[in-house]
Short mmCIF file of C-alpha atoms and ligand atoms in Angstrom, two decimals:
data_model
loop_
_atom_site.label_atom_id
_atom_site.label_comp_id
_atom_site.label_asym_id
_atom_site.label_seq_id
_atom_site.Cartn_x
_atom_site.Cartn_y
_atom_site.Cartn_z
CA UNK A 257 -0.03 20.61 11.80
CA UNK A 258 -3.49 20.00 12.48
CA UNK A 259 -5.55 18.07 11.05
CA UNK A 260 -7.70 20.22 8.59
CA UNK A 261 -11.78 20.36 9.48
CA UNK A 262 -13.14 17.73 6.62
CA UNK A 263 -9.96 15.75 7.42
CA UNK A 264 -11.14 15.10 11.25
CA UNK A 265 -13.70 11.81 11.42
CA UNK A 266 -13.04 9.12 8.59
CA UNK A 267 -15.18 5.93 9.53
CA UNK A 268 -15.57 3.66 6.55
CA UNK A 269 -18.23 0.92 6.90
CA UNK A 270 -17.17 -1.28 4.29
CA UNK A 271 -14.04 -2.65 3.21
CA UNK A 272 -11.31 0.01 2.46
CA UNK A 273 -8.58 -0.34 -0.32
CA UNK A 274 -5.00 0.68 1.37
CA UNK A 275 -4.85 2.78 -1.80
CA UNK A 276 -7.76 5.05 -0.63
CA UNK A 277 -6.59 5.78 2.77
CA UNK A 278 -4.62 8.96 2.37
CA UNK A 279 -0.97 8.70 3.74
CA UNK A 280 -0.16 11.47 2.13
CA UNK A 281 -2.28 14.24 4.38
CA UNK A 282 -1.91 11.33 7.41
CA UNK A 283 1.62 12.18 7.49
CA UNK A 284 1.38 16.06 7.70
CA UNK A 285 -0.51 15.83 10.96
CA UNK A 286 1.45 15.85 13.89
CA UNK A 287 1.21 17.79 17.57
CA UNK A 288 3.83 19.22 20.23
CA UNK A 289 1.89 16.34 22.70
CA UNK A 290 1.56 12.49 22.83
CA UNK A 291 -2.11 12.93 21.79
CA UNK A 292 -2.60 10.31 18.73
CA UNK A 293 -3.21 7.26 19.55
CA UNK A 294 -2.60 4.27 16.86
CA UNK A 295 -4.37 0.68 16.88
CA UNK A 296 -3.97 -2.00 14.49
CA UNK A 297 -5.93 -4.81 14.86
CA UNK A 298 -6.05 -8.61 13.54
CA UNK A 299 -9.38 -9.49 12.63
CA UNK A 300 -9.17 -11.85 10.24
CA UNK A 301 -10.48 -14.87 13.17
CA UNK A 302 -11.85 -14.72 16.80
CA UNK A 303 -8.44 -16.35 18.00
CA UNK A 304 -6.40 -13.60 16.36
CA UNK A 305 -9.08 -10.96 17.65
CA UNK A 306 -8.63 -12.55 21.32
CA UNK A 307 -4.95 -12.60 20.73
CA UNK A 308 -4.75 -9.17 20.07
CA UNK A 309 -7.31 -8.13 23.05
CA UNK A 310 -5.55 -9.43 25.54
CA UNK A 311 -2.25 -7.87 23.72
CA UNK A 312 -3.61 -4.56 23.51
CA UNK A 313 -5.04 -5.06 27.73
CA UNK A 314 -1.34 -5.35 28.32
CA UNK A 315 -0.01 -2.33 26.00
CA UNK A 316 -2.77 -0.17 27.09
CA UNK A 317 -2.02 -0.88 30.86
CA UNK A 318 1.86 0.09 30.24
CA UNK A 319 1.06 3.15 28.48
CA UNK A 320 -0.95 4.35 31.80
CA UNK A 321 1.53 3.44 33.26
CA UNK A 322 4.35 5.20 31.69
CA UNK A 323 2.02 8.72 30.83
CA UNK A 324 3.28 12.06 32.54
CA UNK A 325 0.23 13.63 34.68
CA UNK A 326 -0.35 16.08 31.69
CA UNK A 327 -1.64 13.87 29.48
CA UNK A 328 -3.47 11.20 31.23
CA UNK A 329 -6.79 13.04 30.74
CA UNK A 330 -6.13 13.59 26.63
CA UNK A 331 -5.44 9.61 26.45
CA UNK A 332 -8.65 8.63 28.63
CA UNK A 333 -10.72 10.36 26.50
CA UNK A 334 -9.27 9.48 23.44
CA UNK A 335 -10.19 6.08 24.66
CA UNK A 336 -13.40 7.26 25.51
CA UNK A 337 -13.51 8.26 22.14
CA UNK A 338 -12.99 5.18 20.82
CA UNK A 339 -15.25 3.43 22.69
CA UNK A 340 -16.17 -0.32 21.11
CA UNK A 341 -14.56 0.19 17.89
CA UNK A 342 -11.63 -2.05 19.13
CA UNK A 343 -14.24 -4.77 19.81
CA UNK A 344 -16.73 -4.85 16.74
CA UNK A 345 -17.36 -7.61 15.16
CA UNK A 346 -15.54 -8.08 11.71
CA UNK A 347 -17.45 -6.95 8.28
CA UNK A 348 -17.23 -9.11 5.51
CA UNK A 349 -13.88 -9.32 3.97
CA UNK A 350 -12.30 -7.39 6.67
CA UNK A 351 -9.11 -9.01 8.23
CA UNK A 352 -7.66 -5.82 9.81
CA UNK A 353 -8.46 -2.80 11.62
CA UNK A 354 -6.75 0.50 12.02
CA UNK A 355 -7.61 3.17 14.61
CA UNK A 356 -6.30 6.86 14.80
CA UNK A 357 -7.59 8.70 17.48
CA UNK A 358 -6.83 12.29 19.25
CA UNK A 359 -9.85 13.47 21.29
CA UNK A 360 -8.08 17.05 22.04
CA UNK A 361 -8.32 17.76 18.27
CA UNK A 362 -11.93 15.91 17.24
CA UNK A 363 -10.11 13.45 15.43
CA UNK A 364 -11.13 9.99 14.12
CA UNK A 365 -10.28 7.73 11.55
CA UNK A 366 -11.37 3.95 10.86
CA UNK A 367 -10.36 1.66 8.67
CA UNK A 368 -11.01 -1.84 7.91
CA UNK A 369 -8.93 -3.85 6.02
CA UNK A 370 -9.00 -6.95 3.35
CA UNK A 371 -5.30 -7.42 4.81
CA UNK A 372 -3.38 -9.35 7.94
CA UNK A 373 -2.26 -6.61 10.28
CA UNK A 374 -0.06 -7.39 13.47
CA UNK A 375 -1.81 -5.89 16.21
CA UNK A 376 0.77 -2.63 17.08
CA UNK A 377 -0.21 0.30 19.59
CA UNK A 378 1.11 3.20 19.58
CA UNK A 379 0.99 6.62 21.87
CA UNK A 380 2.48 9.29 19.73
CA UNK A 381 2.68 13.40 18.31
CA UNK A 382 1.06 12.12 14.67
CA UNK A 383 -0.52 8.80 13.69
CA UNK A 384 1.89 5.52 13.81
CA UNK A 385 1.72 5.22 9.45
CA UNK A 386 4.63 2.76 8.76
CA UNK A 387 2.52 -0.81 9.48
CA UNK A 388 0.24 1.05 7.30
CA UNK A 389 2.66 2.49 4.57
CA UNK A 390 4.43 -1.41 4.01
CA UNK A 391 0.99 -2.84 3.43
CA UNK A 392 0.65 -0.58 1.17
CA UNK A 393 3.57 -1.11 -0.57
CA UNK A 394 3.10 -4.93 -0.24
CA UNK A 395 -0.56 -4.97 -1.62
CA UNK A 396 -0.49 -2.96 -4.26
CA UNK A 397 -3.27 -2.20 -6.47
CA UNK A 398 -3.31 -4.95 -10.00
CA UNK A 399 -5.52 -6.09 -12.92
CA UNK A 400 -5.47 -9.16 -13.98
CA UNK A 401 -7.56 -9.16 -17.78
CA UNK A 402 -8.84 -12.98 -18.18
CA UNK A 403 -9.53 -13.06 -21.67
CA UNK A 404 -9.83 -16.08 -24.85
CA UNK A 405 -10.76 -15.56 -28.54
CA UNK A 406 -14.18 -14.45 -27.37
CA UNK A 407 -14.86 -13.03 -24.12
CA UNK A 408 -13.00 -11.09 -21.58
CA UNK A 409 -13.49 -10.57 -18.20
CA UNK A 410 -11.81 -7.70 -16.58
CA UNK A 411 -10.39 -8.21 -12.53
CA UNK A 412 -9.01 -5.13 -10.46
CA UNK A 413 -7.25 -5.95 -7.19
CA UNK A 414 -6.96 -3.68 -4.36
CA UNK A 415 -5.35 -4.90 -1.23
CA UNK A 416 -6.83 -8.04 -1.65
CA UNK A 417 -10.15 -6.76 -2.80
CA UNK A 418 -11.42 -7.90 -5.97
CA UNK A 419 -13.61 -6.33 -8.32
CA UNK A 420 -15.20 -8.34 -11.74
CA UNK A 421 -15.85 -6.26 -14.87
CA UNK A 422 -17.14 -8.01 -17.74
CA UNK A 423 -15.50 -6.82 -20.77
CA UNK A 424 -16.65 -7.29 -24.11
CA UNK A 425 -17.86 -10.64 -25.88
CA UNK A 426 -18.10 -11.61 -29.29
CA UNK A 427 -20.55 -14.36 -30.66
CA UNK A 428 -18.11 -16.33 -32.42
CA UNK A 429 -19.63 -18.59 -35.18
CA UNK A 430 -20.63 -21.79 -33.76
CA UNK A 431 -21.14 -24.89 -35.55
CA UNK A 432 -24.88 -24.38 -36.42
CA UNK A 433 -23.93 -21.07 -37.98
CA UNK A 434 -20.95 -22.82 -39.62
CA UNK A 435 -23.64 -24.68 -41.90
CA UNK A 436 -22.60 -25.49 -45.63
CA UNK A 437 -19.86 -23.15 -45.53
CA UNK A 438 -16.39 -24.73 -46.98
CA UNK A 439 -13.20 -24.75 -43.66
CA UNK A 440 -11.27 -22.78 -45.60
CA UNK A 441 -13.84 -19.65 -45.18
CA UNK A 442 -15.07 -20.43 -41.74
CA UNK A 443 -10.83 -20.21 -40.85
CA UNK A 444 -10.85 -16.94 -42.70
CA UNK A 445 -13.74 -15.44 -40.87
CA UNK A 446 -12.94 -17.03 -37.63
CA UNK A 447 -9.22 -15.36 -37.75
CA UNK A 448 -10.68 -12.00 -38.74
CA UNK A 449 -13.26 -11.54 -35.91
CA UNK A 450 -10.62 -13.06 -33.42
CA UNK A 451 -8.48 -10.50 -34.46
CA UNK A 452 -11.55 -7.71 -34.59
CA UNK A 453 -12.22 -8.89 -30.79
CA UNK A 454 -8.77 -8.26 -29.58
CA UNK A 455 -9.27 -5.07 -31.07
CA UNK A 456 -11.96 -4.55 -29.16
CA UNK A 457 -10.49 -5.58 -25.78
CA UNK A 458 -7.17 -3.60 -26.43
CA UNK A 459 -9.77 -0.52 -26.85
CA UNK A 460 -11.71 -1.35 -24.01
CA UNK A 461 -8.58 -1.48 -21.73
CA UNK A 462 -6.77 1.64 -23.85
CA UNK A 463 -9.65 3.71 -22.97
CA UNK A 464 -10.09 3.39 -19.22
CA UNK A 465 -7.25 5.02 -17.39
CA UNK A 466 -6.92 2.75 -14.51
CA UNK A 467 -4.48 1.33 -15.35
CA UNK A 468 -2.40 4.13 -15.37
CA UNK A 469 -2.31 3.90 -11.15
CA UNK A 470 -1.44 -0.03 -11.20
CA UNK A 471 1.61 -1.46 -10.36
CA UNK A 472 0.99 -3.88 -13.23
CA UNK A 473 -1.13 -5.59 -15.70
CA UNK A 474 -1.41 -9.89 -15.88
CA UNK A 475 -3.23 -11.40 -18.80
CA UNK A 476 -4.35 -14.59 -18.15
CA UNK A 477 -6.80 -17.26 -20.13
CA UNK A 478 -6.33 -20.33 -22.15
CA UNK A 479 -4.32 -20.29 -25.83
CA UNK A 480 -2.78 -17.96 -27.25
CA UNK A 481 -5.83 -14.72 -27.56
CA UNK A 482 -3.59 -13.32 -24.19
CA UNK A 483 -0.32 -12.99 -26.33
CA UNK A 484 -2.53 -11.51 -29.03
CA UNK A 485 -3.94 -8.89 -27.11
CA UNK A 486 -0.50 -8.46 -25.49
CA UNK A 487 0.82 -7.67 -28.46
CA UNK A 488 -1.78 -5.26 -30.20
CA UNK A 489 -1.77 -2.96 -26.15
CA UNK A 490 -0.08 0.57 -27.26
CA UNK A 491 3.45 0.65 -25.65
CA UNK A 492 2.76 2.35 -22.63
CA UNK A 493 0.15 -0.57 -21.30
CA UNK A 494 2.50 -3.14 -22.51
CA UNK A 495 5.20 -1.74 -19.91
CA UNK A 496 3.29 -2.36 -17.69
CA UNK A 497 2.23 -6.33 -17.92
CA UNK A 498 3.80 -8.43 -15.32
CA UNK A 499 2.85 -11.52 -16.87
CA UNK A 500 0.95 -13.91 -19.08
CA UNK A 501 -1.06 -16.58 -17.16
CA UNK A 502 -2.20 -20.30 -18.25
CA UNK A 503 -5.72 -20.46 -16.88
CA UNK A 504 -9.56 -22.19 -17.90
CA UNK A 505 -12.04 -19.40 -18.61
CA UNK A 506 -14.19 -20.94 -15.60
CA UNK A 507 -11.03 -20.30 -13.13
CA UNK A 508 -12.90 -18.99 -9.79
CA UNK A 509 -11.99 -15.07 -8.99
CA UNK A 510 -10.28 -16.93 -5.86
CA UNK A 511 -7.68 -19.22 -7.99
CA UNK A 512 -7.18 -16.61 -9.94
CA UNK A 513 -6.52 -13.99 -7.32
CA UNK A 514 -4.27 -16.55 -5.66
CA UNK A 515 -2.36 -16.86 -9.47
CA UNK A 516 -2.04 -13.59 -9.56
CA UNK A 517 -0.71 -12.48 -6.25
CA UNK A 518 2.22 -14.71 -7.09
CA UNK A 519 3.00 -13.06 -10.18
CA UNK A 520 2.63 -9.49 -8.73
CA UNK A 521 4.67 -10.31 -5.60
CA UNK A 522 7.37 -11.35 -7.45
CA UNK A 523 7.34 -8.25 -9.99
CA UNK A 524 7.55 -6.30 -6.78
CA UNK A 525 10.70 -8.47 -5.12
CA UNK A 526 12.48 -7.45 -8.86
CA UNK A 527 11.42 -4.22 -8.35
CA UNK A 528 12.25 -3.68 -4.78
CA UNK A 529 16.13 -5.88 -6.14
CA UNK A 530 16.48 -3.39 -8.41
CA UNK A 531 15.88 -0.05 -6.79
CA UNK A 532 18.66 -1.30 -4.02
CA UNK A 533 20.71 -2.04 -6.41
CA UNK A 534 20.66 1.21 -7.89
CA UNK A 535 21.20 2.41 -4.70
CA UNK A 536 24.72 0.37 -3.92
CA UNK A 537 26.08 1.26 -8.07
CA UNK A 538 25.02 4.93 -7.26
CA UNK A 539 27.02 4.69 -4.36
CA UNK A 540 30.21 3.16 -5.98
CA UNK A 541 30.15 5.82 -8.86
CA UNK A 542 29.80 8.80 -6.94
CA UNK A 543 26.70 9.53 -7.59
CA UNK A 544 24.19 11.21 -5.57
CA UNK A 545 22.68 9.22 -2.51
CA UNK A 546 22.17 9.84 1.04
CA UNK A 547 22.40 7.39 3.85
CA UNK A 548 22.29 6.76 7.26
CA UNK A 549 19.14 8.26 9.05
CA UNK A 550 21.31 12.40 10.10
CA UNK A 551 21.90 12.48 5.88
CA UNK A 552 18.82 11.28 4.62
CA UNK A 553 16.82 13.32 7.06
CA UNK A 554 18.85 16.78 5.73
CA UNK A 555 18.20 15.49 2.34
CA UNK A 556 14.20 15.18 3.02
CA UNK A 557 14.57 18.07 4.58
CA UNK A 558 15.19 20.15 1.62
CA UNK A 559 13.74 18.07 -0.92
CA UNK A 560 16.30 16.39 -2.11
CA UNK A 561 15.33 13.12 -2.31
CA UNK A 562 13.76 11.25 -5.57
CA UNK A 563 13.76 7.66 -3.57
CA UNK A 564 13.59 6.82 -0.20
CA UNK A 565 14.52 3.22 0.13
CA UNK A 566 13.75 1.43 4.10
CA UNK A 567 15.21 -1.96 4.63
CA UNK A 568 11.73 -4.12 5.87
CA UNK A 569 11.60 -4.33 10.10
CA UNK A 570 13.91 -1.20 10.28
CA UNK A 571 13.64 0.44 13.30
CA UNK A 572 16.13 3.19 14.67
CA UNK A 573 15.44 4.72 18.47
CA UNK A 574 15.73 8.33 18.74
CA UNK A 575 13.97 11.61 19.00
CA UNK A 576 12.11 14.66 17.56
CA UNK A 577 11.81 18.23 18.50
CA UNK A 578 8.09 18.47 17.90
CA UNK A 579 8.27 22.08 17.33
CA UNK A 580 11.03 22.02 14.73
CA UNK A 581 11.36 18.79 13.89
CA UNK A 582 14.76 18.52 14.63
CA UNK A 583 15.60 14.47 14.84
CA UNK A 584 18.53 12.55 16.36
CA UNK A 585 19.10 9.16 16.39
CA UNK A 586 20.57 6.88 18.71
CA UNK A 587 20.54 9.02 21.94
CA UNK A 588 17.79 9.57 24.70
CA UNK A 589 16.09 13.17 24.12
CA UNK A 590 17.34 15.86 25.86
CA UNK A 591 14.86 17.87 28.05
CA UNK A 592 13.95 20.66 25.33
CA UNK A 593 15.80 20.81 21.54
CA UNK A 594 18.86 22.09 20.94
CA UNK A 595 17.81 24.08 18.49
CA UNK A 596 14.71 26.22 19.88
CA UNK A 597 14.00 25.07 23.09
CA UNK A 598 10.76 22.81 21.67
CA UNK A 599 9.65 19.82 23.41
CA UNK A 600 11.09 16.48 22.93
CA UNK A 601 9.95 13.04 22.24
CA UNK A 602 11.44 9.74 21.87
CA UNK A 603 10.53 8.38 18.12
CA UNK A 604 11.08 5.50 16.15
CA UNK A 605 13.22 7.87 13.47
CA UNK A 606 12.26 5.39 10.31
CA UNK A 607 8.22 6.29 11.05
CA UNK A 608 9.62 10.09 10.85
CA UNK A 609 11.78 9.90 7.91
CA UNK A 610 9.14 7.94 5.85
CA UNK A 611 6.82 10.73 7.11
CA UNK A 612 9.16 13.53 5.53
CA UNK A 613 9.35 11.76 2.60
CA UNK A 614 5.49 11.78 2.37
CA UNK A 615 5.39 15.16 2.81
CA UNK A 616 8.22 15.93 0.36
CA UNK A 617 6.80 13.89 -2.23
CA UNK A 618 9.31 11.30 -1.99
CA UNK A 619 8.65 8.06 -3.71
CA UNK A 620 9.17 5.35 -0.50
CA UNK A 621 10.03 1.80 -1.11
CA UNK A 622 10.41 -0.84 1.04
CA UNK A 623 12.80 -3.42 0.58
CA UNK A 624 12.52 -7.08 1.76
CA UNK A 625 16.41 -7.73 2.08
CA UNK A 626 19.50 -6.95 0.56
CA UNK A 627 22.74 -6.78 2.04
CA UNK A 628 24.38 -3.68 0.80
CA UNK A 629 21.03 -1.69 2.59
CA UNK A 630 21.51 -3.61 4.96
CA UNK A 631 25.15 -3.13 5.80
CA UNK A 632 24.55 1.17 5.71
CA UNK A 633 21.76 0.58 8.01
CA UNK A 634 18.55 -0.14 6.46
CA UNK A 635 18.41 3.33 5.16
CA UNK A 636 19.23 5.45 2.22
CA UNK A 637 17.92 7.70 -0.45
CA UNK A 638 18.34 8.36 -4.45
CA UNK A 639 18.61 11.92 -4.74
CA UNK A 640 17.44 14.04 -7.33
CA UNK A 641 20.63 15.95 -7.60
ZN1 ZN B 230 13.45 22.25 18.03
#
């Protein structure tokens, strides 16, 4: 499909969250032709970005190279098309750039990134998603509520990206204020507008529905106001904290990201342990799974699939009818499909399948390691039924 008319030039000038680019209509685009080109770039340092210049020099000149008459035009222009963009200089915060290009079809997107990429290219029918998809599955989006018996301070990571909201404060009485009155009733009114103040956070966070798209919640600060407010969260936002964090109040934003990161990465590593496991009992009771890249592929096909779980640096040679989509692994393409004649192209069949499953509304996961996935090939599917 092409890409639709409002869907056709995406530059961002400012630093994008992975979670805003949208893989989703990324992955329905795709063309009988070679026409999309694909560039990730390192620009987190002028080494890396001279690294990955004199990487992509090389790539580019093999891609000449290895282009059938047809389609040499499409790609110089596409080029054309992209012009300096491989070259700019590096905004603020970004450490990555990706580049999809077509010329033929107007089409255009840019997007910098607070992440490391690895500098890939790629000459393909649709844009080259996967680099894209496991950052995106690596860095996913966080909060991280920093909060004591009187102030609360409200941090939302995306891809690396934070963002400060001050939450709400309470003037607790100090010792001036504390004049002639007896312990016992300073205690009393201490306790109850500590305990009014985690109300107020809990409502703060209860009514703001971000949190709903987060992979989790950490509540961090000195004592013991973060098990309090833990505690008082409705159900469904206390599912989803990750983990209470020992910090000072005056913890930078950068300490605390770093804090943070470690927590989140390893709630996803037990997540990512547990879907594979589920996976490998499914598959020992019977239950219904797909795998190998010929059985989850039917399965995507017909919507099948609930999870789609990829072993990390998974990569499976084979080709795609571009006109029906037909796939085989393992073999070199034969001169038109089997099936209907269409054209063929040699693939990577894990960037396909993880493209199906986009399209199907698959959930995708990406595993790290574990040997059972391993062992059936890096590939297989929960199915819905
Ligand atoms: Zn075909």
């Amino acid at each position: 499909m092409d890409p639709e008319e409002s869907f056709r030039i995406i530059e961002k000038q400012d630093v994008t969250p992975i979670s805003n680019i949208d893989l989703r209509q990324l992955s329905e685009i795709y063309d009988e032709h070679d026409i999309y080109l694909s560039i990730y770039i390192p620009t987190a340092s002028k080494e890396k970005m001279d690294l990955s210049s004199s990487y992509l020099t090389s790539r580019l000149r093999a891609i000449r190279k290895a282009l059938p008459k047809d389609l040499a035009q499409s790609f110089e222009s596409t080029m054309d098309l992209i012009g300096e963009r491989l070259e700019w200089k590096p905004i603020h915060g970004e450490r990555g750039r990706v580049i999809f290009a077509s010329e033929p079809l107007g089409f255009l997107h840019v997007y910098r990134l607070g992440v490391d990429v690895d500098p890939f290219i790629a000459l393909d029918t649709s844009p080259f998603l996967l680099p894209l998809a496991k950052l995106n599955d690596d860095y996913e989006d966080f909060g991280i509520l920093l909060v004591d018996s009187q102030e609360a301070r409200k941090y939302i990571i995306r891809s690396d990206i934070v963002t400060m909201k001050k939450g709400p404060s309470i003037d607790l009485m100090n010792k001036h204020k504390r004049g002639g009155m007896s312990q016992m009733r300073f205690n009393r009114l201490r306790r109850g507008s500590i305990e009014a103040f985690v109300d107020m956070v809990v409502e703060e966070i209860r009514s703001r529905g971000d949190w709903k798209e987060m992979r989790g919640l950490i509540i961090a600060g000195p004592g013991d106001a973060k098990k309090k407010v833990r505690d008082a969260l409705p159900q469904e936002i206390r599912n989803i904290v990750i983990g209470l964090i020992d910090v000072e109040m005056d913890i930078s934003p950068g300490d605390l990201l770093k804090k943070g990161k470690v927590v989140a990465a390893e709630d996803e590593r037990k997540e990512e342990q547990a879907m594979a496991e589920q996976l490998r009992e499914a598959v020992l009771k019977g239950l219904p799974v797909a795998y190998g890249a010929a059985e989850v592929k039917n399965a995507l096909n017909i919507g099948k699939v609930r999870s789609l779980l990829i072993l990390e640096n998974t990569s499976i040679p084979g080709w795609i009818c571009e006109r029906c989509q037909f796939i085989k692994e393992r073999t070199t393409p034969p001169k038109a499909c089997p099936n209907c004649g269409g054209p063929t192209s040699i693939v990577d069949v894990v960037e396909e399948l993880y493209e199906l499953a986009q399209r199907s509304g698959a959930e995708v996961e990406f595993i790290k390691e574990h040997a059972f996935l391993e062992s059936i090939g890096g590939i297989g599917a929960l199915l819905r039924y």
